[in-house]
Coordinates of C-alpha atoms in Angstrom, one line a residue:
X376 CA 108.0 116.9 131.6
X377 CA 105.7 117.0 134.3
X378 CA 103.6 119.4 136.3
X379 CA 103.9 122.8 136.1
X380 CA 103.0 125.1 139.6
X381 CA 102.0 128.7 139.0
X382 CA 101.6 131.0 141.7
X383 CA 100.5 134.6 141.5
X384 CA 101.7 137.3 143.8
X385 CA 100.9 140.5 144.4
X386 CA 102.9 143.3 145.4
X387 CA 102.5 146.6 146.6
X388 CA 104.5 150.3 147.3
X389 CA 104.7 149.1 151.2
X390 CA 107.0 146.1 150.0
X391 CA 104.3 143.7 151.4
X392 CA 103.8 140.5 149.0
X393 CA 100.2 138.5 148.9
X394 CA 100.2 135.6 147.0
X395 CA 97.1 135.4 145.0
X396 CA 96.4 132.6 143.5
X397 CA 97.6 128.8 142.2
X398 CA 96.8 127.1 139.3
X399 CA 98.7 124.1 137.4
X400 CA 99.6 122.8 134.0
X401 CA 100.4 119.5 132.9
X402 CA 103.2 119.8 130.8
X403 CA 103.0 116.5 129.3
X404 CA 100.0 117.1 127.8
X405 CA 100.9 120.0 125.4
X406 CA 102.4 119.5 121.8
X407 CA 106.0 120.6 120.7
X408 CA 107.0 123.5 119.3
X409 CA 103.8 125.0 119.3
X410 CA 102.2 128.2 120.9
X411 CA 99.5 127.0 123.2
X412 CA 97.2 129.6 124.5
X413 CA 96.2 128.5 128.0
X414 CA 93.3 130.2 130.6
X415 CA 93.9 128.7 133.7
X416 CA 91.4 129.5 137.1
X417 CA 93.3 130.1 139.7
X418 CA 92.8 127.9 143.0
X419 CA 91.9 131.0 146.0
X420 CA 90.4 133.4 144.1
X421 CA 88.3 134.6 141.0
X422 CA 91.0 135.5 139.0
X423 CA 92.3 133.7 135.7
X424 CA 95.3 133.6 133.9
X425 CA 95.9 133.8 130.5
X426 CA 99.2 132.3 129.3
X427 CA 100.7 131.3 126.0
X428 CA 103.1 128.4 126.8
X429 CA 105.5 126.9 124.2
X430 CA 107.7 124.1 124.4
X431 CA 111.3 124.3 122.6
X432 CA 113.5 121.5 122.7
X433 CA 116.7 122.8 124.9
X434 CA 119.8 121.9 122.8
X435 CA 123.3 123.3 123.6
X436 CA 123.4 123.2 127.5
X437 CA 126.0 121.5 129.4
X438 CA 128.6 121.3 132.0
X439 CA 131.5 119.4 131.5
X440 CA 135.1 119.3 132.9
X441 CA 138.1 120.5 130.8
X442 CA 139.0 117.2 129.5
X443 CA 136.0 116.6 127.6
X444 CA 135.4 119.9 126.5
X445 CA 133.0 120.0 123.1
X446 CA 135.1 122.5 121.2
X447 CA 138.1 120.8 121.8
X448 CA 137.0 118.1 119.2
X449 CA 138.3 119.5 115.7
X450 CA 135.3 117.3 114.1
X451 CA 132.6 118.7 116.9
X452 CA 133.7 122.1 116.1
X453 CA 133.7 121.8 112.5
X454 CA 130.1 120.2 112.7
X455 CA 129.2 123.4 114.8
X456 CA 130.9 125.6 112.7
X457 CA 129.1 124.0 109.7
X458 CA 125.7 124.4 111.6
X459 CA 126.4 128.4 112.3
X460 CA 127.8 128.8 108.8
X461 CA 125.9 131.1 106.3
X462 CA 124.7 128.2 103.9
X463 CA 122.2 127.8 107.2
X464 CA 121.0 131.5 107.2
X465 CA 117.3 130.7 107.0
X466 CA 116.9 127.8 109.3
X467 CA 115.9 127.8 112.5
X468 CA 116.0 131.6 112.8
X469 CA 115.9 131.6 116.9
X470 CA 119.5 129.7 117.3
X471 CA 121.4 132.4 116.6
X472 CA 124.8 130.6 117.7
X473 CA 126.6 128.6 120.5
X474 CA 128.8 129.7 123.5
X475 CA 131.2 128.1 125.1
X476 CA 133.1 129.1 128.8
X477 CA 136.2 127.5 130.1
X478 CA 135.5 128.5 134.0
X479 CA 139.6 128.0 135.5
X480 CA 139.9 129.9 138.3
X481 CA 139.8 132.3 141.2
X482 CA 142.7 134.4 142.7
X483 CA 142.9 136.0 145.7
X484 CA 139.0 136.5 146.8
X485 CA 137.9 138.4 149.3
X486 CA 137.6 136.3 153.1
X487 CA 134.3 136.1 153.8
X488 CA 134.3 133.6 157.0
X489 CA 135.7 134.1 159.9
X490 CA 138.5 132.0 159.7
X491 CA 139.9 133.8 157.0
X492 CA 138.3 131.6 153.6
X493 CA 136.0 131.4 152.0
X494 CA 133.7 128.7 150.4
X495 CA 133.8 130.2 146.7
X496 CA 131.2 128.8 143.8
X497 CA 131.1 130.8 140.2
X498 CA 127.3 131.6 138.7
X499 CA 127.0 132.4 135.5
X500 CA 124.0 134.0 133.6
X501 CA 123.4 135.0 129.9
X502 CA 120.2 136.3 129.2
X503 CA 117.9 133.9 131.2
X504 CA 119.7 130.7 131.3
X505 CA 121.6 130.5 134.5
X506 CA 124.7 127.8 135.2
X507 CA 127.0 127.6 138.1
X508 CA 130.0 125.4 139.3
X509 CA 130.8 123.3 142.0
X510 CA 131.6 125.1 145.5
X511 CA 135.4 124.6 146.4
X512 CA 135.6 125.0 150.4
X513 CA 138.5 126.6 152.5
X514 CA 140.0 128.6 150.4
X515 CA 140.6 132.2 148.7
X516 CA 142.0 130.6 145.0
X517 CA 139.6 127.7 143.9
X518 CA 140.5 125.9 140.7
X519 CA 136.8 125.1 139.3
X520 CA 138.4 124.0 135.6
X521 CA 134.6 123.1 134.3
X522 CA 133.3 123.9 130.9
X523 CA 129.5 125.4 130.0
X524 CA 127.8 125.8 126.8
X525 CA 125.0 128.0 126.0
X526 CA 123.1 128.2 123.3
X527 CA 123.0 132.1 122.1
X528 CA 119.3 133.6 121.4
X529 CA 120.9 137.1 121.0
X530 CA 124.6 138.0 120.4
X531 CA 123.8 141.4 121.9
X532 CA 123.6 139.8 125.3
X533 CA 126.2 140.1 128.3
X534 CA 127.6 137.2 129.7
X535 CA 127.5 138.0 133.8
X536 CA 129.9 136.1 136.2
X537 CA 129.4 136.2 140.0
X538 CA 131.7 134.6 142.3
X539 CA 129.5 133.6 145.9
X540 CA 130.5 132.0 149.0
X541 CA 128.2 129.7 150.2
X542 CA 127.0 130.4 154.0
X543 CA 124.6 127.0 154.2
X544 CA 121.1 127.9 154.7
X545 CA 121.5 131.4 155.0
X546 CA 122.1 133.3 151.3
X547 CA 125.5 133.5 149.5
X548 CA 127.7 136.5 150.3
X549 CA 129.1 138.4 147.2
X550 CA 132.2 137.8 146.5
X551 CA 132.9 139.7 142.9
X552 CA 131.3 140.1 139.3
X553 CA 132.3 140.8 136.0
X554 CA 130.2 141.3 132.8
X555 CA 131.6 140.9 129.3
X556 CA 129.3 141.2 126.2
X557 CA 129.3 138.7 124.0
X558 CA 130.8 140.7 120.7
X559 CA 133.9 141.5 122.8
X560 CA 134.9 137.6 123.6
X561 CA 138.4 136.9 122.0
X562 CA 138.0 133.5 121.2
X563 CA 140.4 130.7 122.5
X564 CA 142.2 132.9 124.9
X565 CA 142.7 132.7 128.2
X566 CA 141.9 136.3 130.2
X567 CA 142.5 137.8 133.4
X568 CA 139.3 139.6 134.8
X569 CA 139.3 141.8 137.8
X570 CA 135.8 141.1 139.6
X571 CA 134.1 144.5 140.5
X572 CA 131.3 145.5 142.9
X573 CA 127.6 144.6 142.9
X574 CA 126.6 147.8 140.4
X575 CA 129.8 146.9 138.2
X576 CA 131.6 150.4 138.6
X577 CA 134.5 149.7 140.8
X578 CA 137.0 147.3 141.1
X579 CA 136.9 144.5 143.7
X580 CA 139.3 142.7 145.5
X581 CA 140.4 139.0 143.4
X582 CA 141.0 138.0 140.2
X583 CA 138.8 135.2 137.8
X584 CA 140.7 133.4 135.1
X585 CA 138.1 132.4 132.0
X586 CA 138.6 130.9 128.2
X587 CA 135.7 131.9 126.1
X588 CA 135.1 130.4 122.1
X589 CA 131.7 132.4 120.3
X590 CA 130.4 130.7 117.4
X591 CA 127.5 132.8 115.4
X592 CA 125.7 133.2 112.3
X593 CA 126.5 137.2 111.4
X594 CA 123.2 136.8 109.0
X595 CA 120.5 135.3 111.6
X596 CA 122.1 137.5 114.6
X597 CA 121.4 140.7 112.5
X598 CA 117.9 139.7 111.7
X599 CA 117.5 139.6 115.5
X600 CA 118.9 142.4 116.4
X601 CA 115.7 143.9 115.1
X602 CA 113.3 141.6 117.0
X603 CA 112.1 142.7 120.8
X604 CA 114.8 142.0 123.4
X605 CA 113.7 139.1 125.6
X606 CA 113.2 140.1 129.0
X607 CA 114.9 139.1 131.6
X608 CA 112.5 136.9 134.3
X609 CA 114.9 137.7 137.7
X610 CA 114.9 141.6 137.9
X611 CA 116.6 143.7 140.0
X612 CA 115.0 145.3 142.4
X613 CA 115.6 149.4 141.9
X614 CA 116.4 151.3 144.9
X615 CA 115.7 154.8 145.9
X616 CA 119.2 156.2 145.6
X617 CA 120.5 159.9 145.8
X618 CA 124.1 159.2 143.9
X619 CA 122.0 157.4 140.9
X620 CA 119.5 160.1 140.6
X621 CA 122.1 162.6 140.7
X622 CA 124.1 161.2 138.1
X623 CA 120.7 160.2 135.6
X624 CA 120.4 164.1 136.4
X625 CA 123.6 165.1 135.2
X626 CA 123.0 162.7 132.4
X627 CA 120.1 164.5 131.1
X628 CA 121.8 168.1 131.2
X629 CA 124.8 166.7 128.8
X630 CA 122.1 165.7 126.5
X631 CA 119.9 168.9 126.8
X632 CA 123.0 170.7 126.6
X633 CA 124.1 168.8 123.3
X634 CA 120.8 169.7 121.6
X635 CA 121.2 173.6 122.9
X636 CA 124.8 173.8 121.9
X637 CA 123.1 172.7 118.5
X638 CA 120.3 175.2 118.4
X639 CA 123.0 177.9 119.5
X640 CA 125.0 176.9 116.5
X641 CA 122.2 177.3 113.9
X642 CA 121.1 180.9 115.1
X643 CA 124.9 181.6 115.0
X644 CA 124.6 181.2 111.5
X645 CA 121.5 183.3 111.2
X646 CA 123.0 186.2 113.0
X647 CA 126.4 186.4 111.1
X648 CA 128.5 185.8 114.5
X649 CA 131.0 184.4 111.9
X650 CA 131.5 185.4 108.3
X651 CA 132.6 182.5 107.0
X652 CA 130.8 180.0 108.7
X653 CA 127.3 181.9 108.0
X654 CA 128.4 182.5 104.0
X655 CA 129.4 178.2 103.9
X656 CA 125.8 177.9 105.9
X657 CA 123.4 179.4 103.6
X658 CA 125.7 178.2 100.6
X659 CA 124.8 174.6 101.8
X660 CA 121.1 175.3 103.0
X661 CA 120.7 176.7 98.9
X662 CA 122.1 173.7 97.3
X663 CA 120.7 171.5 99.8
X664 CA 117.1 172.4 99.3
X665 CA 117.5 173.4 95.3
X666 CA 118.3 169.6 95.2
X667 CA 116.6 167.5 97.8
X668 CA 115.0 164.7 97.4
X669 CA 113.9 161.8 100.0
X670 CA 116.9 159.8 99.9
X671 CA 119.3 162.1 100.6
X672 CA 118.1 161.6 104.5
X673 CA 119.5 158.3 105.2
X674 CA 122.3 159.4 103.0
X675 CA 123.0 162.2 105.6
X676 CA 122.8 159.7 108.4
X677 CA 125.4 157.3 106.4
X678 CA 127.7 160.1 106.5
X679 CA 127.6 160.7 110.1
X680 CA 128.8 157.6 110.4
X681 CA 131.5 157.8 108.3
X682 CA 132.9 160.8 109.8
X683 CA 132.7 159.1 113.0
X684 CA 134.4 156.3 112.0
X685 CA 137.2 158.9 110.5
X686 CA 137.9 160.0 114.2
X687 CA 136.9 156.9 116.0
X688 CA 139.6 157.6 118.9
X689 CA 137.7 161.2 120.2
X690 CA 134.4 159.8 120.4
X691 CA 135.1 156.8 122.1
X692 CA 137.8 157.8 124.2
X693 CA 135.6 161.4 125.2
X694 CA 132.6 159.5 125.6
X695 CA 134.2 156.8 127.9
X696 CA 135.7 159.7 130.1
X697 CA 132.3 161.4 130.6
X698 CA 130.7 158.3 131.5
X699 CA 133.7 157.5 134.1
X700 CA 133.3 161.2 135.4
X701 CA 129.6 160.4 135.8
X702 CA 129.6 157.0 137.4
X703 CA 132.5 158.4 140.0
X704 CA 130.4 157.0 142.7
X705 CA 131.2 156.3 146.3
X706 CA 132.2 153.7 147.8
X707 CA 129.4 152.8 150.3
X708 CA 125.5 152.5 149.2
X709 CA 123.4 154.9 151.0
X710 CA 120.7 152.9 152.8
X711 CA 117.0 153.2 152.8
X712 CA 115.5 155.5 155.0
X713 CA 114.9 154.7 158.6
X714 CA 111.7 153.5 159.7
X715 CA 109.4 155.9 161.0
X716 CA 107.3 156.2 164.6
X717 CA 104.3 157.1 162.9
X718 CA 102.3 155.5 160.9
X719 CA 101.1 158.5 159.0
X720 CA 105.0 159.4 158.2
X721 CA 105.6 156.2 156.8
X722 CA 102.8 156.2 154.5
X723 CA 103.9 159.9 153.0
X724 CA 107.5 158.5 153.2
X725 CA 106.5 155.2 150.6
X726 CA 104.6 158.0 148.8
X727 CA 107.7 160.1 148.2
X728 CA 109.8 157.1 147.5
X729 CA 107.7 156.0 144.8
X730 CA 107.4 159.8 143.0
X731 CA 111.5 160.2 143.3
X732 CA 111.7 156.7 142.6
X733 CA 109.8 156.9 139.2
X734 CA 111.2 160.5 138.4
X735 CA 114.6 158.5 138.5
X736 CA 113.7 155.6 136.4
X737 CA 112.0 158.4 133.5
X738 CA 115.3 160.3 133.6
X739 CA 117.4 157.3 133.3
X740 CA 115.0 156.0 130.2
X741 CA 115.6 159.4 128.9
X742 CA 119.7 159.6 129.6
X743 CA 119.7 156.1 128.3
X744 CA 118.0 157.3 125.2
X745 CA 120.0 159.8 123.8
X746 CA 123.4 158.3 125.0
X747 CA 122.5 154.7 122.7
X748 CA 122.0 157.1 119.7
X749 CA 125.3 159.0 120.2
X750 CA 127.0 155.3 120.8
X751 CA 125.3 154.3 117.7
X752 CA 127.2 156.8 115.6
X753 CA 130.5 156.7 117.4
X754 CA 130.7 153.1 116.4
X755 CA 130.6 152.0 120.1
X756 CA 129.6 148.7 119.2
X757 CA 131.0 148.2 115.4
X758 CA 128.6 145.4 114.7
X759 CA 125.8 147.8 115.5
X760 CA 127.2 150.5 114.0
X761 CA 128.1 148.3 110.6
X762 CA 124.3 147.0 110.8
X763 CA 123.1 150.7 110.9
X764 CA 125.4 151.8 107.7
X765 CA 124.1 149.0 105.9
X766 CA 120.3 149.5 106.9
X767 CA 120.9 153.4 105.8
X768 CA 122.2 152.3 102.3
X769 CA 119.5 150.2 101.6
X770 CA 117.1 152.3 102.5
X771 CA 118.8 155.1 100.6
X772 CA 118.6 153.1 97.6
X773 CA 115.1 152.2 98.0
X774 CA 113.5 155.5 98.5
X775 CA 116.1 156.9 94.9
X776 CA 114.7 154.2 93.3
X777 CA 110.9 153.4 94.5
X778 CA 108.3 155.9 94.4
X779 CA 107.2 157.4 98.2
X780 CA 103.6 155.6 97.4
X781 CA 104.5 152.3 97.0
X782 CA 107.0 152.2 100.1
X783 CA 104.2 153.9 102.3
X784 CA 101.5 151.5 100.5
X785 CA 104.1 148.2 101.4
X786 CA 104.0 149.0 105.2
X787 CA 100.8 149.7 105.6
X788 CA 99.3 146.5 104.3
X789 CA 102.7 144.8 106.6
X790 CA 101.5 146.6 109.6
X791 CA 97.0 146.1 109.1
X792 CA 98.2 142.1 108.2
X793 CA 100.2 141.3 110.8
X794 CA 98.1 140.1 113.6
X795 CA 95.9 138.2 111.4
X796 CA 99.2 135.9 109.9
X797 CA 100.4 135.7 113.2
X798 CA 97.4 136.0 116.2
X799 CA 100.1 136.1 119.0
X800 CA 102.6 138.5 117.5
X801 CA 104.1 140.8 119.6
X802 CA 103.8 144.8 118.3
X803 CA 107.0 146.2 118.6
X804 CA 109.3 148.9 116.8
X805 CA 112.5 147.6 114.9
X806 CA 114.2 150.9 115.6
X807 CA 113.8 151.2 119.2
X808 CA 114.6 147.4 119.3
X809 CA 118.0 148.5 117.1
X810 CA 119.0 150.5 120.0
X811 CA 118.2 148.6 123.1
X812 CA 121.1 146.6 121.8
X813 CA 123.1 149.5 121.9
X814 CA 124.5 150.5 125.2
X815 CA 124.7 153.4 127.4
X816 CA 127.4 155.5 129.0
X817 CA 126.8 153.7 131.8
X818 CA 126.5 150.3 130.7
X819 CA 130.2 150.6 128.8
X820 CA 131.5 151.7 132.1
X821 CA 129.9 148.6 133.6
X822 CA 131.1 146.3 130.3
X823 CA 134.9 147.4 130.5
X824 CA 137.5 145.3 131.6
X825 CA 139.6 146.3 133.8
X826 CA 143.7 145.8 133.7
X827 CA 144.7 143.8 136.9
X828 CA 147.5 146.2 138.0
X829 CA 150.6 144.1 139.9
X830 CA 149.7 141.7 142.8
X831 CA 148.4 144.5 145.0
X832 CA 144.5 143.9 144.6
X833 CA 142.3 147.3 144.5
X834 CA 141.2 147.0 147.5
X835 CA 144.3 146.2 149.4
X836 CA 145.3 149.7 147.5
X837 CA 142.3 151.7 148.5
X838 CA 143.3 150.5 152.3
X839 CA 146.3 152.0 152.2
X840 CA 145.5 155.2 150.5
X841 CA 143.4 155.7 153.4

């Protein structure tokens, strides 16, 4: 509780950075638990800055070694379990539930110093919150045995684990990273992870050893799951790259080619190709229209999902192949482009980088798109896919048994009324909320754990290959 310092920078296509402006707050002066909507002048300039600042308690954060570990407490963890439990649905809607991660160990990292060790430290993020261990020096299988606890905002978030070596003053050197999601944590267990690359694709060379208990409210976490995704405040910076624009093509022409196989299929039936399959066709398109009322849509939806969840092994084993077949990437990252003699061919080169570099981010938007609804149906996530079914029924029922007017009549008044209960409400859309939880061909690729395969790390293999 103290002062707050703000500084705005600027940044443009060149990669140059300007800092802008300053300004403070005094922290200690603003109420609890309360949005407070702040303009603050900025110091060097003319500029102001509009914020809304709230202050939230921060309850569930720690670091611990293993022998006081809070779960470990049968009384703790039935007070917890008590707190999460459904009697508590309605309370305190934002703590969705509490993690806890039993950081053991390292095996066989890579040896990033020149003697042949390594000075190995663990980071771990979920969502924004950001915790790391002790560093261990000398050595290429540290023993960290420390427990964190995070409190959970959204159980649709990944839990991300980077191993570092620490270099002094000069920045950590990658060492590994895994990420596991939080709905696929098998609680009280201890698991072998193989750490992969930087873009999560490939295997790396060493081993981490973690114990992970999840304790959540199903009710609170589903309301969320229909809120805006909180963003995360340390982004990646996106690079220019050929392979990832190649394969966001490629990603895009499965999808196009879905929806043309699809077309292709219905003028199939127009033009008799097959007998059968036209006479079942229009015998379905008669009945279907002869009878159809509203209701039946969401009902149609809710079957999809049951068939999928009929033949779960086919979609989830044919979709993880395709995504493996289009994140077979190479080995090395291609680097920027080199620097130019001319000043007039570096400004046309940042030009061109920005156009590809946006073309690449639309198609991946797009790729990412359709490849979250397909996962939604092929109960990629089963939570998600559970939620939907549910959602579909409900909404089944109410359109069967409310008229059309009223239902329209209800969202319209929710929608004109909303900012005036709630001035600093965000607009957002539950739907496309629903499915930013969901993820992507790529990201289940990145999210799969891979089976440590004898004592012979990957890399060591890929060495000898070659």
């Amino acid at each position: 509780m103290g002062i707050l310092d703000i500084e705005v920078w600027g940044k443009d296509s060149k990669k140059h950075e300007e800092r802008l402006g300053t300004c403070k707050v005094d922290i200690a002066a603003l109420p609890l638990k309360q949005a407070n909507c702040l303009e603050l002048p900025l110091d060097s300039c003319l500029g102001v800055l509009l914020m809304l600042v709230t202050l939230t308690p921060c309850a569930g954060v720690s670091i611990s070694d293993l022998c006081v570990c809070p779960l470990a407490d049968p009384s703790e963890r039935k007070q917890i379990a008590q707190r999460y439990g459904l009697r508590n649905s309605l309370r305190d809607m934002k703590d969705i539930g509490l993690l806890q991660v039993k950081v053991l160990k390292a095996v066989d990292l890579l040896a990033a110093d020149f003697s042949g060790k390594s000075d190995p430290f663990c980071l771990l993020e979920l969502g924004n919150d950001r915790l790391q261990t002790h560093t261990i020096y000398k050595t290429l299988n540290p023993e960290w045995n420390k427990v964190f606890t995070f409190p959970v905002k959204d159980i649709h978030d990944v839990l991300e684990v980077t191993v570092f070596d620490e270099d002094g003053d000069k920045p950590p050197d990658f060492l590994g990273k895994i990420a596991i999601p939080l709905l696929s944590i098998r609680d009280g267990q201890t698991n072998c992870y193989v750490l992969k690359n930087k873009d999560l694709e490939q295997a790396f060379k060493g081993l981490i050893y973690l114990e992970m208990d999840f304790i959540y409210n199903p009710v609170k976490a589903s309301i969320r799951t229909f809120s805006p995704r909180e963003k995360r405040f340390v982004e990646d910076s996106r690079k220019l790259s050929k392979k990832i624009l190649s394969r966001d093509v490629d990603r895009v022409k499965r999808i196009t080619m879905a929806i043309w196989n699809t077309i292709q299929f219905l003028k199939s039936c127009f033009q008799w190709e097959s007998t059968w399959r036209s006479a079942i066709a229009f015998v379905v398109f008669l009945v279907t229209v002869w009878n159809f009322e509203l209701y039946m849509i969401p009902l149609a939806l809710l079957l999809l999902f049951v068939y999928n969840f009929i033949r779960p092994v086919k979609g989830k084993v044919g979709g993880m192949q395709d995504s493996q077949e289009s994140t077979d990437l190479e080995d090395e990252d291609e680097e920027d482009d080199k620097e130019s003699e001319k000043k007039g061919l570096i400004e046309r080169i940042y030009m061109v980088q920005d156009i590809v570099s946006t073309v690449q981010n639309v198609l991946e938007e797009i790729a990412s798109f359709g490849e979250r609804i397909k996962n939604t149906f092929n109960w990629t996530v089963p939570f998600l896919s559970l939620l939907a079914c549910l959602v579909l029924a409900a909404a089944a029922a109410t359109l069967y048994l409310v008229p059309l007017r009223c239902i329209v009549l209800v969202w319209g008044i929710n929608k004109f009324t909303k900012k005036l209960r709630n001035p600093y409400a965000i607009d957002n859309n539950e739907l496309l909320d629903f499915l930013s939880r969901v993820p992507s061909d790529v990201q289940k690729v990145q999210y799969a754990e891979l089976r440590p395969c004898g004592s012979q790390s990957p890399l060591r293999k890929k060495r000898s290959g070659l």
